[in-house]
Amino acid sequence: MVSETVSSSKPVTGHPGRGYVGRIPVRNLWLLMLYASDLFRMRGTDLLEREKNLDELPDLVANILAEAVEERQRRRLNLGYRRRNADLARVRGRIDLLTTERRQLLSRGRVACRFDELTIDTARNRYVRAALERISLLVGEAELAHRCRRLANNFNALGVTGILPTPSEIQSEHFGRHDADDRFMVAAAKLAFDLCLPSEDPGVDVLPLPDREEQWVRQLFERAVGGFYRVALGRQGWRVKTGATISWPVDRHTPDIKRILPSTMRTDIILEHVPTCRRIVVDTKFNSILTRGWYREETLRSRYLYQIYAYLRSQVGRGNPVLDRSEGLLLHPAVGCNIDETAVIQGHAIRFATIDLGATSASIRRELLDVMNPWS
């Protein structure tokens, strides 16, 4: 096994106001939420052009949400059907026989009915109204906060007065051709709700924070990296696949091996650039890239190296030259120092790199793009 190495390490400089998730310095979880959001997937190119504002995400998201709502209110909000139960003097929809008989409604000239009613007070509109109210408490500009509250009051005046829908109700929302314009408004509202999660800053309230545990942030980091590359590299001809699976190249097997052998391996991110025939398998981890070894003070985590090696070598010899020389990238947040090391193992360049999540948004973006550049 022949290897070559290239090294480029530097200390991580301090940044005012950053906090920690476990041992990981994180300046702005909101930035990761942005990169992982549907809003960034839809309008990420425009947002990257406003890079200087990404450190003030609540104001940026509030402004985007307000613009989307103003556009929809100018063109009239979409209506939707809502299921209602009511006692009526005439039949509408379906008759609820059991309720009608139990309440003796016929003797009073009424009948219990179940029917669908066209209304503006839909779950979607209630969700956006509540997002405007929440984000208005988070923004720094007084004028922008007033703008969000005014738009929320407009919803109330139009008759959107129901309670906040549950997350499952919003996830079940389907967008058709006639209401596709609502998709962007709802995506902005969802990110606004995400930004309103409790923070680690000192305050007067004590709240349980299960959503801020390391498991949640680890998944957020993976989605954020994939979301960023989908937008930033998509303009350069890259195809980005998240959660892709690759199969084991089994040539022969015993009769019962299929019952116990995992059929596929799930990767975090696969990047493919057809013009240059580059293929990079990215595996994200939310912990220190180094650990204490048996014979040295610091070493790479062996199991992660074995994992990325299996992703690459298992695909060799399948008749695709791109697979035969595909690259690997193990991407971790920086802890103590930034690391950017590469080893060529059996023809595969495997890069071990860190991203300083305690840095500014511009620096994080630059580091994410730098690890995509071929090393020499």
Short mmCIF file of C-alpha atoms in Angstrom, two decimals:
data_model
loop_
_atom_site.label_atom_id
_atom_site.label_comp_id
_atom_site.label_asym_id
_atom_site.label_seq_id
_atom_site.Cartn_x
_atom_site.Cartn_y
_atom_site.Cartn_z
CA MET A 1 0.00 0.00 0.00
CA VAL A 2 1.75 3.15 -1.26
CA SER A 3 0.83 6.47 0.29
CA GLU A 4 1.69 10.10 -0.26
CA THR A 5 0.88 12.89 2.18
CA VAL A 6 0.45 16.62 2.08
CA SER A 7 0.11 18.78 5.19
CA SER A 8 -1.33 22.18 6.00
CA SER A 9 -2.25 22.82 9.65
CA LYS A 10 -2.81 26.11 11.46
CA PRO A 11 -4.12 27.15 14.88
CA VAL A 12 -7.73 28.21 15.25
CA THR A 13 -7.97 31.83 16.27
CA GLY A 14 -10.49 32.99 18.82
CA HIS A 15 -13.75 34.64 17.87
CA PRO A 16 -15.78 36.81 20.24
CA GLY A 17 -19.16 35.57 21.34
CA ARG A 18 -18.93 31.98 20.19
CA GLY A 19 -20.32 29.14 22.28
CA TYR A 20 -19.79 25.40 22.44
CA VAL A 21 -21.75 22.26 21.65
CA GLY A 22 -19.92 19.69 23.74
CA ARG A 23 -16.26 20.40 22.98
CA ILE A 24 -17.02 21.86 19.54
CA PRO A 25 -16.74 25.66 19.24
CA VAL A 26 -19.78 26.92 17.31
CA ARG A 27 -20.28 30.60 16.72
CA ASN A 28 -23.60 30.49 14.86
CA LEU A 29 -25.93 27.49 14.71
CA TRP A 30 -28.27 29.70 12.69
CA LEU A 31 -25.83 29.56 9.75
CA LEU A 32 -26.01 25.74 9.74
CA MET A 33 -29.80 25.95 9.91
CA LEU A 34 -29.78 28.25 6.89
CA TYR A 35 -27.60 25.93 4.81
CA ALA A 36 -29.77 22.93 5.76
CA SER A 37 -33.08 24.69 5.04
CA ASP A 38 -35.48 24.45 2.12
CA LEU A 39 -35.18 28.22 1.84
CA PHE A 40 -31.47 27.95 1.02
CA ARG A 41 -32.17 25.18 -1.50
CA MET A 42 -34.66 27.44 -3.30
CA ARG A 43 -32.86 30.78 -3.12
CA GLY A 44 -29.36 29.88 -1.97
CA THR A 45 -27.65 31.58 -4.90
CA ASP A 46 -29.23 34.91 -3.96
CA LEU A 47 -28.38 34.41 -0.28
CA LEU A 48 -24.71 33.71 -1.01
CA GLU A 49 -24.54 37.04 -2.81
CA ARG A 50 -25.63 38.67 0.47
CA GLU A 51 -22.82 36.95 2.35
CA LYS A 52 -21.92 39.97 4.47
CA ASN A 53 -25.34 39.75 6.12
CA LEU A 54 -25.21 36.06 7.02
CA ASP A 55 -23.94 36.76 10.54
CA GLU A 56 -27.23 38.61 11.22
CA LEU A 57 -29.45 35.77 10.08
CA PRO A 58 -32.61 36.62 12.05
CA ASP A 59 -32.81 40.02 10.32
CA LEU A 60 -32.03 38.47 6.94
CA VAL A 61 -34.64 35.71 7.30
CA ALA A 62 -37.22 38.15 8.70
CA ASN A 63 -36.69 40.43 5.70
CA ILE A 64 -37.02 37.52 3.24
CA LEU A 65 -40.16 36.27 4.99
CA ALA A 66 -41.69 39.77 5.03
CA GLU A 67 -40.99 40.22 1.30
CA ALA A 68 -42.56 36.85 0.49
CA VAL A 69 -45.66 37.61 2.60
CA GLU A 70 -46.08 41.08 1.10
CA GLU A 71 -45.95 39.58 -2.39
CA ARG A 72 -48.56 36.94 -1.51
CA GLN A 73 -50.85 39.45 0.21
CA ARG A 74 -50.70 41.75 -2.83
CA ARG A 75 -51.77 38.86 -5.07
CA ARG A 76 -54.26 37.50 -2.49
CA LEU A 77 -53.54 34.61 -0.18
CA ASN A 78 -54.56 31.16 -1.33
CA LEU A 79 -57.69 29.61 0.11
CA GLY A 80 -58.05 26.04 1.28
CA TYR A 81 -60.63 23.58 2.51
CA ARG A 82 -61.20 22.97 6.21
CA ARG A 83 -63.31 20.15 7.67
CA ARG A 84 -66.15 21.45 9.87
CA ASN A 85 -68.90 19.93 12.03
CA ALA A 86 -72.00 22.04 12.59
CA ASP A 87 -75.73 21.82 13.38
CA LEU A 88 -77.56 23.37 10.40
CA ALA A 89 -81.09 24.07 9.31
CA ARG A 90 -80.42 22.39 5.94
CA VAL A 91 -78.26 19.52 4.82
CA ARG A 92 -74.71 20.36 3.81
CA GLY A 93 -72.10 17.72 3.06
CA ARG A 94 -72.73 14.47 4.98
CA ILE A 95 -75.24 13.93 7.75
CA ASP A 96 -73.94 12.72 11.12
CA LEU A 97 -76.85 10.44 12.00
CA LEU A 98 -75.58 9.43 15.43
CA THR A 99 -75.08 13.03 16.59
CA THR A 100 -78.41 14.12 15.09
CA GLU A 101 -80.29 11.39 16.94
CA ARG A 102 -78.42 11.77 20.23
CA ARG A 103 -79.10 15.50 20.41
CA GLN A 104 -82.69 15.20 19.15
CA LEU A 105 -81.91 17.81 16.49
CA LEU A 106 -84.71 16.85 14.09
CA SER A 107 -87.32 17.89 16.64
CA ARG A 108 -85.81 21.37 16.48
CA GLY A 109 -85.57 21.45 12.71
CA ARG A 110 -81.82 20.98 12.56
CA VAL A 111 -79.37 18.31 11.46
CA ALA A 112 -75.73 17.59 12.32
CA CYS A 113 -73.52 17.83 9.22
CA ARG A 114 -69.89 17.29 8.29
CA PHE A 115 -68.64 19.34 5.37
CA ASP A 116 -65.58 20.97 3.82
CA GLU A 117 -65.53 24.77 3.90
CA LEU A 118 -63.42 27.03 1.69
CA THR A 119 -61.53 29.42 3.96
CA ILE A 120 -58.49 31.64 4.19
CA ASP A 121 -57.86 30.39 7.74
CA THR A 122 -55.71 27.47 6.56
CA ALA A 123 -52.92 25.71 8.45
CA ARG A 124 -50.42 27.17 5.99
CA ASN A 125 -51.51 30.78 6.54
CA ARG A 126 -51.72 30.32 10.33
CA TYR A 127 -48.16 28.92 10.30
CA VAL A 128 -46.81 31.94 8.40
CA ARG A 129 -48.67 34.37 10.68
CA ALA A 130 -47.16 32.71 13.77
CA ALA A 131 -43.68 32.77 12.18
CA LEU A 132 -43.96 36.52 11.66
CA GLU A 133 -44.92 36.99 15.31
CA ARG A 134 -42.02 34.82 16.54
CA ILE A 135 -39.31 36.30 14.33
CA SER A 136 -40.36 39.86 15.25
CA LEU A 137 -39.09 39.14 18.78
CA LEU A 138 -35.68 38.11 17.49
CA VAL A 139 -34.68 40.75 14.95
CA GLY A 140 -32.40 43.63 15.84
CA GLU A 141 -33.95 46.37 13.66
CA ALA A 142 -36.96 48.01 15.28
CA GLU A 143 -38.44 48.96 11.91
CA LEU A 144 -38.16 45.37 10.63
CA ALA A 145 -39.77 44.03 13.82
CA HIS A 146 -42.66 46.47 13.35
CA ARG A 147 -42.99 45.38 9.72
CA CYS A 148 -43.31 41.71 10.75
CA ARG A 149 -45.91 42.52 13.42
CA ARG A 150 -47.89 44.60 10.91
CA LEU A 151 -47.96 41.74 8.42
CA ALA A 152 -49.04 39.32 11.16
CA ASN A 153 -51.88 41.72 12.07
CA ASN A 154 -52.88 41.78 8.39
CA PHE A 155 -53.35 38.01 8.58
CA ASN A 156 -55.62 38.46 11.61
CA ALA A 157 -57.63 41.17 9.83
CA LEU A 158 -58.13 38.87 6.84
CA GLY A 159 -59.54 36.15 9.10
CA VAL A 160 -56.46 34.00 9.74
CA THR A 161 -57.13 33.62 13.45
CA GLY A 162 -56.80 29.90 14.17
CA ILE A 163 -54.25 28.26 16.42
CA LEU A 164 -50.73 27.37 15.34
CA PRO A 165 -50.77 24.08 13.39
CA THR A 166 -48.73 21.14 14.58
CA PRO A 167 -45.47 20.19 12.80
CA SER A 168 -47.16 17.10 11.35
CA GLU A 169 -49.89 19.27 9.81
CA ILE A 170 -47.26 21.43 8.09
CA GLN A 171 -45.25 18.43 6.91
CA SER A 172 -48.39 17.00 5.34
CA GLU A 173 -48.95 20.17 3.29
CA HIS A 174 -48.88 19.54 -0.46
CA PHE A 175 -48.23 22.24 -3.01
CA GLY A 176 -49.99 22.03 -6.37
CA ARG A 177 -49.51 24.03 -9.52
CA HIS A 178 -51.97 26.71 -8.45
CA ASP A 179 -50.32 27.35 -5.06
CA ALA A 180 -46.64 26.73 -5.86
CA ASP A 181 -45.86 30.34 -4.90
CA ASP A 182 -46.68 29.48 -1.29
CA ARG A 183 -43.80 27.00 -1.13
CA PHE A 184 -41.15 29.71 -0.78
CA MET A 185 -43.19 31.63 1.83
CA VAL A 186 -43.65 28.48 3.94
CA ALA A 187 -39.94 27.59 3.60
CA ALA A 188 -39.01 31.05 4.93
CA ALA A 189 -41.51 30.61 7.78
CA LYS A 190 -40.03 27.23 8.71
CA LEU A 191 -36.53 28.70 8.92
CA ALA A 192 -37.89 31.57 11.01
CA PHE A 193 -39.29 29.02 13.50
CA ASP A 194 -35.96 27.17 13.53
CA LEU A 195 -34.12 30.39 14.36
CA CYS A 196 -36.47 30.92 17.31
CA LEU A 197 -35.15 27.81 19.07
CA PRO A 198 -33.81 28.59 22.55
CA SER A 199 -30.17 29.67 22.57
CA GLU A 200 -27.30 29.09 25.00
CA ASP A 201 -27.14 32.77 25.90
CA PRO A 202 -27.91 33.64 29.56
CA GLY A 203 -31.54 34.53 30.22
CA VAL A 204 -34.25 34.57 32.86
CA ASP A 205 -35.99 31.35 31.75
CA VAL A 206 -34.78 27.80 32.35
CA LEU A 207 -35.85 25.45 29.56
CA PRO A 208 -34.99 21.86 28.64
CA LEU A 209 -33.08 21.88 25.37
CA PRO A 210 -33.36 18.37 23.89
CA ASP A 211 -33.16 19.75 20.37
CA ARG A 212 -29.76 21.30 21.05
CA GLU A 213 -28.03 18.10 22.03
CA GLU A 214 -25.00 16.91 20.11
CA GLN A 215 -27.00 14.28 18.18
CA TRP A 216 -29.25 16.97 16.74
CA VAL A 217 -26.32 19.24 15.85
CA ARG A 218 -24.46 16.31 14.25
CA GLN A 219 -27.38 15.71 11.91
CA LEU A 220 -27.69 19.45 11.32
CA PHE A 221 -24.00 19.65 10.36
CA GLU A 222 -24.43 16.85 7.79
CA ARG A 223 -27.52 18.49 6.25
CA ALA A 224 -25.87 21.90 6.26
CA VAL A 225 -22.77 20.69 4.39
CA GLY A 226 -24.92 18.88 1.83
CA GLY A 227 -27.21 21.89 1.41
CA PHE A 228 -24.30 24.29 0.99
CA TYR A 229 -22.56 22.15 -1.64
CA ARG A 230 -25.81 21.61 -3.55
CA VAL A 231 -26.15 25.36 -4.05
CA ALA A 232 -22.55 26.58 -4.14
CA LEU A 233 -21.18 23.79 -6.36
CA GLY A 234 -24.30 23.28 -8.44
CA ARG A 235 -23.48 26.43 -10.36
CA GLN A 236 -20.08 24.94 -11.28
CA GLY A 237 -21.45 21.76 -12.84
CA TRP A 238 -21.30 19.50 -9.79
CA ARG A 239 -24.00 16.96 -9.05
CA VAL A 240 -24.63 16.59 -5.32
CA LYS A 241 -26.29 13.52 -3.83
CA THR A 242 -27.11 13.34 -0.12
CA GLY A 243 -27.93 10.11 1.65
CA ALA A 244 -26.90 8.08 -1.43
CA THR A 245 -26.33 4.34 -1.11
CA ILE A 246 -23.66 2.16 -2.69
CA SER A 247 -23.79 -1.61 -2.88
CA TRP A 248 -21.29 -4.26 -1.85
CA PRO A 249 -19.70 -5.94 -4.90
CA VAL A 250 -20.52 -9.53 -3.88
CA ASP A 251 -19.29 -12.00 -6.51
CA ARG A 252 -20.16 -15.26 -4.76
CA HIS A 253 -22.04 -16.00 -1.57
CA THR A 254 -23.44 -18.77 0.58
CA PRO A 255 -27.22 -19.34 0.49
CA ASP A 256 -28.10 -17.42 3.67
CA ILE A 257 -25.62 -14.51 3.50
CA LYS A 258 -28.25 -12.14 2.07
CA ARG A 259 -30.21 -12.55 5.28
CA ILE A 260 -27.43 -11.05 7.42
CA LEU A 261 -25.22 -9.01 5.08
CA PRO A 262 -26.22 -5.34 4.77
CA SER A 263 -27.20 -4.85 1.14
CA THR A 264 -25.92 -1.29 0.86
CA MET A 265 -23.71 1.33 2.50
CA ARG A 266 -25.19 4.76 3.11
CA THR A 267 -22.97 7.74 2.39
CA ASP A 268 -23.48 11.28 3.66
CA ILE A 269 -22.67 13.18 0.45
CA ILE A 270 -21.39 12.23 -3.01
CA LEU A 271 -20.09 14.96 -5.33
CA GLU A 272 -19.63 14.30 -9.03
CA HIS A 273 -18.13 16.67 -11.60
CA VAL A 274 -18.64 15.23 -15.09
CA PRO A 275 -16.38 17.68 -17.03
CA THR A 276 -13.30 16.78 -14.94
CA CYS A 277 -14.37 13.18 -14.09
CA ARG A 278 -14.01 13.86 -10.34
CA ARG A 279 -16.01 11.95 -7.74
CA ILE A 280 -15.72 12.81 -4.05
CA VAL A 281 -17.35 10.82 -1.26
CA VAL A 282 -17.83 13.12 1.75
CA ASP A 283 -18.37 11.73 5.24
CA THR A 284 -19.21 14.28 7.96
CA LYS A 285 -18.58 13.70 11.66
CA PHE A 286 -19.39 16.01 14.55
CA ASN A 287 -16.45 15.36 16.86
CA SER A 288 -12.72 15.95 16.99
CA ILE A 289 -10.90 14.53 13.99
CA LEU A 290 -8.03 13.41 16.27
CA THR A 291 -8.01 11.08 19.26
CA ARG A 292 -5.40 9.65 21.60
CA GLY A 293 -3.68 6.60 20.15
CA TRP A 294 -1.88 3.63 21.68
CA TYR A 295 1.59 4.66 20.56
CA ARG A 296 1.25 8.38 19.86
CA GLU A 297 -0.37 11.36 21.49
CA GLU A 298 -2.76 12.14 18.60
CA THR A 299 -4.01 10.01 15.71
CA LEU A 300 -6.88 9.90 13.23
CA ARG A 301 -9.85 7.80 14.30
CA SER A 302 -9.26 4.39 12.73
CA ARG A 303 -12.89 3.40 12.28
CA TYR A 304 -13.58 6.52 10.22
CA LEU A 305 -10.60 5.77 8.00
CA TYR A 306 -11.80 2.20 7.51
CA GLN A 307 -15.28 3.49 6.66
CA ILE A 308 -14.19 5.95 3.95
CA TYR A 309 -11.73 3.38 2.59
CA ALA A 310 -14.57 0.86 2.22
CA TYR A 311 -16.70 3.45 0.39
CA LEU A 312 -13.92 3.98 -2.17
CA ARG A 313 -12.31 0.58 -2.66
CA SER A 314 -15.57 -1.39 -2.78
CA GLN A 315 -16.49 0.35 -6.04
CA VAL A 316 -13.23 -0.32 -7.90
CA GLY A 317 -13.30 -2.61 -10.93
CA ARG A 318 -16.89 -1.98 -11.96
CA GLY A 319 -16.00 -0.71 -15.41
CA ASN A 320 -16.17 2.98 -14.54
CA PRO A 321 -12.78 4.75 -14.47
CA VAL A 322 -14.24 7.53 -12.30
CA LEU A 323 -14.99 5.01 -9.54
CA ASP A 324 -11.47 3.58 -9.81
CA ARG A 325 -9.92 6.92 -8.81
CA SER A 326 -12.68 8.49 -6.71
CA GLU A 327 -11.64 10.66 -3.76
CA GLY A 328 -12.71 10.69 -0.14
CA LEU A 329 -13.19 13.54 2.32
CA LEU A 330 -13.61 13.16 6.08
CA LEU A 331 -14.98 16.49 7.28
CA HIS A 332 -15.04 17.41 10.99
CA PRO A 333 -15.53 20.66 12.92
CA ALA A 334 -12.26 22.10 14.21
CA VAL A 335 -11.34 21.50 17.85
CA GLY A 336 -8.19 23.34 18.95
CA CYS A 337 -6.62 23.54 15.48
CA ASN A 338 -7.53 23.38 11.83
CA ILE A 339 -6.33 20.33 9.94
CA ASP A 340 -6.09 19.75 6.19
CA GLU A 341 -4.16 16.56 5.43
CA THR A 342 -4.28 14.25 2.41
CA ALA A 343 -3.02 10.72 1.79
CA VAL A 344 -3.15 8.85 -1.51
CA ILE A 345 -3.94 5.22 -0.68
CA GLN A 346 -4.04 2.72 -3.55
CA GLY A 347 -4.80 5.48 -6.02
CA HIS A 348 -7.48 7.22 -3.93
CA ALA A 349 -6.82 10.66 -2.47
CA ILE A 350 -8.36 10.72 1.02
CA ARG A 351 -8.53 14.14 2.62
CA PHE A 352 -8.90 14.75 6.36
CA ALA A 353 -10.11 18.30 6.94
CA THR A 354 -11.79 20.46 9.57
CA ILE A 355 -14.10 23.47 9.39
CA ASP A 356 -13.84 26.14 12.07
CA LEU A 357 -17.50 26.60 13.04
CA GLY A 358 -16.42 29.31 15.47
CA ALA A 359 -15.43 31.56 12.55
CA THR A 360 -17.48 34.07 10.58
CA SER A 361 -19.91 32.97 7.89
CA ALA A 362 -17.54 34.19 5.17
CA SER A 363 -14.67 32.14 6.62
CA ILE A 364 -16.84 29.00 6.93
CA ARG A 365 -17.95 29.35 3.33
CA ARG A 366 -14.37 29.79 2.15
CA GLU A 367 -13.16 26.71 4.08
CA LEU A 368 -15.99 24.57 2.70
CA LEU A 369 -15.04 25.55 -0.84
CA ASP A 370 -11.28 25.20 -0.24
CA VAL A 371 -11.52 21.51 0.72
CA MET A 372 -13.07 20.85 -2.70
CA ASN A 373 -9.98 22.14 -4.51
CA PRO A 374 -7.57 19.44 -5.74
CA TRP A 375 -4.42 19.30 -3.60
CA SER A 376 -0.94 19.26 -5.06
#
